[in-house]
CSV table of C-alpha atoms in Angstrom, one decimal:
chain,number,residue,atom,x,y,z
L,167,MET,CA,-73.1,-11.0,-99.8
L,168,ILE,CA,-71.5,-10.1,-96.4
L,169,ILE,CA,-73.5,-7.9,-94.1
L,170,LYS,CA,-72.0,-4.5,-93.5
L,171,ASN,CA,-74.9,-2.6,-91.9
L,172,ILE,CA,-77.5,-3.6,-89.3
L,173,PHE,CA,-80.7,-1.8,-88.3
L,174,PHE,CA,-81.9,-2.8,-84.8
L,175,ASP,CA,-85.4,-2.5,-83.5
L,176,PHE,CA,-85.1,-1.9,-79.7
L,177,ASP,CA,-87.9,-3.4,-77.7
L,178,GLY,CA,-87.9,-7.1,-78.0
L,179,VAL,CA,-84.6,-7.1,-80.0
L,180,ILE,CA,-82.0,-5.4,-77.8
L,181,ALA,CA,-84.0,-5.3,-74.6
L,182,GLU,CA,-86.8,-7.5,-73.1
L,183,SER,CA,-89.0,-4.4,-72.8
L,184,VAL,CA,-92.1,-5.3,-74.8
L,185,ASN,CA,-94.0,-6.4,-71.7
L,186,ALA,CA,-93.2,-3.1,-69.9
L,187,LYS,CA,-95.0,-1.2,-72.7
L,188,THR,CA,-97.8,-3.7,-72.8
L,189,GLU,CA,-98.5,-3.3,-69.1
L,190,ALA,CA,-98.3,0.5,-69.4
L,191,PHE,CA,-100.9,0.6,-72.1
L,192,ARG,CA,-103.1,-1.7,-70.0
L,193,GLU,CA,-102.7,0.6,-67.0
L,194,MET,CA,-103.6,3.7,-69.0
L,195,TYR,CA,-107.0,2.2,-70.1
L,196,GLN,CA,-107.8,0.0,-67.1
L,197,SER,CA,-110.1,2.7,-65.6
L,198,TYR,CA,-112.4,2.2,-68.6
L,199,GLY,CA,-112.9,-1.5,-67.9
L,200,ASN,CA,-111.3,-4.8,-68.5
L,201,ASP,CA,-112.8,-5.2,-71.9
L,202,ILE,CA,-111.3,-2.0,-73.3
L,203,SER,CA,-108.0,-2.5,-71.6
L,204,GLU,CA,-107.6,-6.0,-72.9
L,205,GLU,CA,-108.5,-4.9,-76.4
L,206,VAL,CA,-105.9,-2.2,-76.1
L,207,VAL,CA,-103.3,-4.7,-75.2
L,208,GLN,CA,-104.2,-7.1,-78.0
L,209,TYR,CA,-104.1,-4.2,-80.5
L,210,HIS,CA,-100.7,-3.1,-79.2
L,211,LEU,CA,-99.3,-6.7,-79.5
L,212,ARG,CA,-100.6,-7.0,-83.1
L,213,ASN,CA,-99.0,-3.6,-84.0
L,214,GLY,CA,-95.8,-3.7,-82.0
L,215,GLY,CA,-93.8,-1.3,-84.0
L,216,VAL,CA,-96.5,1.4,-84.6
L,217,SER,CA,-95.8,4.6,-82.7
L,218,ARG,CA,-97.7,5.3,-79.5
L,219,PHE,CA,-99.1,8.5,-81.1
L,220,GLU,CA,-100.9,6.5,-83.8
L,221,LYS,CA,-102.2,4.0,-81.2
L,222,PHE,CA,-103.6,6.7,-79.0
L,223,LYS,CA,-105.3,8.3,-82.0
L,224,TYR,CA,-106.9,5.0,-82.9
L,225,TRP,CA,-108.0,4.1,-79.4
L,226,GLN,CA,-109.5,7.5,-78.6
L,227,LYS,CA,-111.5,7.5,-81.8
L,228,LYS,CA,-112.6,3.9,-81.5
L,229,TYR,CA,-113.7,3.9,-77.8
L,230,PHE,CA,-114.6,7.6,-77.3
L,231,ASN,CA,-115.3,8.8,-80.8
L,232,GLU,CA,-112.7,11.5,-80.2
L,233,ASN,CA,-110.5,13.1,-82.8
L,234,VAL,CA,-107.8,13.6,-80.2
L,235,SER,CA,-106.1,17.1,-80.2
L,236,GLU,CA,-102.3,17.5,-80.4
L,237,VAL,CA,-102.3,18.8,-76.9
L,238,LYS,CA,-104.1,15.8,-75.5
L,239,LEU,CA,-102.1,13.4,-77.6
L,240,LEU,CA,-98.9,14.9,-76.1
L,241,LYS,CA,-100.3,14.5,-72.6
L,242,LEU,CA,-101.2,10.8,-73.2
L,243,ALA,CA,-97.7,10.2,-74.6
L,244,GLU,CA,-96.1,12.0,-71.7
L,245,ARG,CA,-98.1,9.8,-69.2
L,246,PHE,CA,-97.1,6.7,-71.1
L,247,SER,CA,-93.4,7.8,-71.1
L,248,GLU,CA,-93.6,8.3,-67.3
L,249,LEU,CA,-94.8,4.8,-66.8
L,250,VAL,CA,-92.3,3.0,-69.1
L,251,LEU,CA,-89.0,4.9,-69.2
L,252,ASP,CA,-87.4,3.5,-66.1
L,253,LYS,CA,-88.8,0.0,-66.8
L,254,VAL,CA,-87.2,0.0,-70.3
L,255,VAL,CA,-83.9,1.4,-69.1
L,256,ASN,CA,-83.8,-1.4,-66.5
L,257,ALA,CA,-85.2,-4.2,-68.6
L,258,ASP,CA,-83.1,-7.3,-69.1
L,259,GLU,CA,-81.2,-7.5,-72.3
L,260,VAL,CA,-82.2,-9.9,-75.0
L,261,LYS,CA,-79.7,-12.7,-74.3
L,262,GLY,CA,-76.3,-11.8,-75.9
L,263,SER,CA,-77.4,-8.5,-77.5
L,264,THR,CA,-74.9,-6.4,-75.6
L,265,ASP,CA,-72.0,-8.8,-76.3
L,266,PHE,CA,-72.9,-9.0,-79.9
L,267,ILE,CA,-73.1,-5.2,-80.3
L,268,LYS,CA,-69.7,-4.7,-78.5
L,269,LYS,CA,-68.1,-7.4,-80.6
L,270,TYR,CA,-69.2,-6.2,-84.0
L,271,TYR,CA,-69.7,-2.4,-83.7
L,272,ASP,CA,-66.2,-1.6,-85.0
L,273,LYS,CA,-66.6,-4.0,-87.9
L,274,LEU,CA,-70.2,-3.2,-88.9
L,275,ASN,CA,-72.3,-0.1,-89.0
L,276,PHE,CA,-75.2,-0.1,-86.5
L,277,TRP,CA,-78.3,2.0,-86.2
L,278,VAL,CA,-81.5,1.8,-84.0
L,279,ILE,CA,-84.8,2.2,-85.8
L,280,THR,CA,-87.8,2.0,-83.4
L,281,GLY,CA,-91.4,3.2,-82.9
L,282,THR,CA,-90.3,4.8,-79.6
L,283,PRO,CA,-90.0,8.6,-79.9
L,284,THR,CA,-86.5,9.6,-80.9
L,285,THR,CA,-86.0,11.9,-77.9
L,286,GLU,CA,-86.9,9.0,-75.6
L,287,ILE,CA,-84.9,6.2,-77.2
L,288,LYS,CA,-81.8,8.4,-77.1
L,289,ILE,CA,-82.2,8.7,-73.4
L,290,ILE,CA,-82.7,5.0,-73.0
L,291,ALA,CA,-79.7,4.1,-75.2
L,292,GLU,CA,-77.5,6.5,-73.2
L,293,LYS,CA,-78.7,5.3,-69.8
L,294,ARG,CA,-78.1,1.7,-70.9
L,295,GLY,CA,-74.6,2.6,-72.0
L,296,LEU,CA,-75.3,1.7,-75.6
L,297,ASP,CA,-75.4,5.0,-77.5
L,298,LYS,CA,-71.7,5.0,-78.3
L,299,TYR,CA,-72.0,1.8,-80.4
L,300,PHE,CA,-74.6,3.2,-82.8
L,301,LEU,CA,-74.1,5.7,-85.6
L,302,GLY,CA,-77.6,6.9,-84.9
L,303,VAL,CA,-80.7,6.2,-82.8
L,304,HIS,CA,-84.0,7.0,-84.6
L,305,GLY,CA,-87.7,6.8,-83.7
L,306,SER,CA,-91.1,8.4,-84.1
L,307,PRO,CA,-92.8,10.6,-85.2
L,308,GLU,CA,-91.2,9.3,-88.4
L,309,ASN,CA,-92.0,5.7,-89.2
L,310,LYS,CA,-89.6,2.9,-89.9
L,311,ARG,CA,-89.9,3.0,-93.7
L,312,TYR,CA,-88.9,6.7,-93.5
L,313,TRP,CA,-85.8,5.8,-91.5
L,314,THR,CA,-84.6,2.9,-93.6
L,315,GLU,CA,-84.8,5.0,-96.8
L,316,TYR,CA,-83.3,8.0,-95.1
L,317,LEU,CA,-80.3,6.1,-93.8
L,318,ILE,CA,-79.7,4.2,-97.0
L,319,GLU,CA,-79.6,7.5,-98.9
L,320,LYS,CA,-77.6,9.5,-96.3
L,321,PHE,CA,-74.9,6.9,-95.9
L,322,ASN,CA,-75.0,5.5,-99.4
L,323,LEU,CA,-75.7,2.0,-98.0
L,324,LYS,CA,-76.0,-1.0,-100.3
L,325,ARG,CA,-79.4,-2.7,-99.7
L,326,GLU,CA,-78.0,-6.2,-100.2
L,327,GLU,CA,-75.4,-5.5,-97.4
L,328,THR,CA,-78.0,-4.3,-94.9
L,329,LEU,CA,-79.9,-6.4,-92.3
L,330,PHE,CA,-82.9,-5.4,-90.3
L,331,LEU,CA,-83.4,-7.1,-86.9
L,332,GLY,CA,-86.9,-6.9,-85.7
L,333,ASP,CA,-89.7,-8.6,-83.8
L,334,ALA,CA,-92.8,-6.7,-85.2
L,335,THR,CA,-94.6,-6.7,-88.5
L,336,THR,CA,-93.6,-3.0,-89.0
L,337,ASP,CA,-90.0,-4.1,-88.9
L,338,GLN,CA,-90.6,-6.8,-91.5
L,339,ASP,CA,-92.6,-4.3,-93.6
L,340,ALA,CA,-89.8,-1.7,-93.5
L,341,ALA,CA,-87.2,-4.3,-94.5
L,342,SER,CA,-89.4,-5.5,-97.4
L,343,TYR,CA,-90.2,-1.9,-98.5
L,344,SER,CA,-86.4,-1.0,-98.6
L,345,ASN,CA,-85.4,-4.4,-100.1
L,346,LEU,CA,-83.3,-5.4,-97.1
L,347,LYS,CA,-82.5,-8.7,-95.4
L,348,PHE,CA,-84.6,-9.4,-92.4
L,349,ALA,CA,-84.1,-11.6,-89.3
L,350,LEU,CA,-87.0,-12.1,-86.9
L,351,ARG,CA,-86.3,-12.1,-83.2
L,352,GLU,CA,-89.1,-14.5,-82.1
L,353,ASN,CA,-90.7,-14.4,-78.7
L,354,ASN,CA,-94.0,-15.6,-77.1
L,355,GLU,CA,-95.8,-12.4,-78.1
L,356,ASN,CA,-95.1,-12.6,-81.8
L,357,LYS,CA,-95.2,-16.4,-82.6
L,358,LEU,CA,-98.8,-16.3,-83.9
L,359,LEU,CA,-98.2,-13.2,-86.0
L,360,PHE,CA,-95.2,-14.8,-87.7
L,361,LYS,CA,-96.4,-18.4,-88.0
L,362,GLU,CA,-96.2,-18.2,-91.8
L,363,TYR,CA,-92.8,-16.5,-91.8
L,364,GLU,CA,-90.1,-18.7,-93.4
L,365,GLY,CA,-87.1,-16.5,-93.2
L,366,MET,CA,-84.2,-16.2,-90.7
L,367,ARG,CA,-85.2,-16.4,-87.1
L,368,PHE,CA,-83.4,-16.1,-83.8
L,369,SER,CA,-84.3,-16.2,-80.1
L,370,ASN,CA,-81.0,-14.9,-78.8
L,371,PHE,CA,-77.8,-13.4,-80.3
L,372,GLU,CA,-75.8,-16.5,-80.2
L,373,GLU,CA,-78.3,-18.1,-82.5
L,374,LEU,CA,-78.2,-15.0,-84.7
L,375,GLU,CA,-74.4,-15.0,-84.9
L,376,ASN,CA,-74.4,-18.7,-85.8
L,377,ASN,CA,-77.0,-18.1,-88.5
L,378,LEU,CA,-75.1,-15.3,-90.0
L,379,LEU,CA,-71.8,-17.2,-89.9
L,380,SER,CA,-73.3,-20.4,-91.4
L,381,ASN,CA,-74.9,-18.4,-94.2
L,382,LYS,CA,-71.6,-16.6,-94.8
L,383,LEU,CA,-73.1,-13.2,-94.0
L,384,LEU,CA,-70.5,-12.3,-91.4
């Protein structure tokens, strides 16, 4: 079955921006000591597609026994956004991602589904000159399962014609939940997490394109 629709995660799939967020989380908790900041980083890497709001709730409860208020949660998220926005906008692309998007956007339907807040990812996509290639750019507070089902229903997409490109367990989970095809963009941060994964993999978009063509999916 030929692919007609692609859901893209953003960090680690379109842009090499995972490390920018990793270092921002480290910086936010560094004043509490190296042990806590390192645990924060490792938790983030294990839960790459989980929204920053859920991560902050978890960390504030675990380390400070705090049921963080919505006001403080927004302040933490704003501080994080200040640290990472420019870094993500200026991050290198995942090799070949922009060329792939430009080559196929008028043949396939593209959306972004990410754990980044929707308001922020829209700014990032626009500043990187990518917004015009996507039918929609979607993020938190809704999770990825929400968005896959929402888009399938809204656009009457066929699940067997839809591919999710991701690098996090939340991406694989959303693809599985919605019965979509999944391709893993592998990198140094997720190799251990996906060591048992036996599906389609790619490290750059030339590999992805070749995989899709050889499997008669394009």
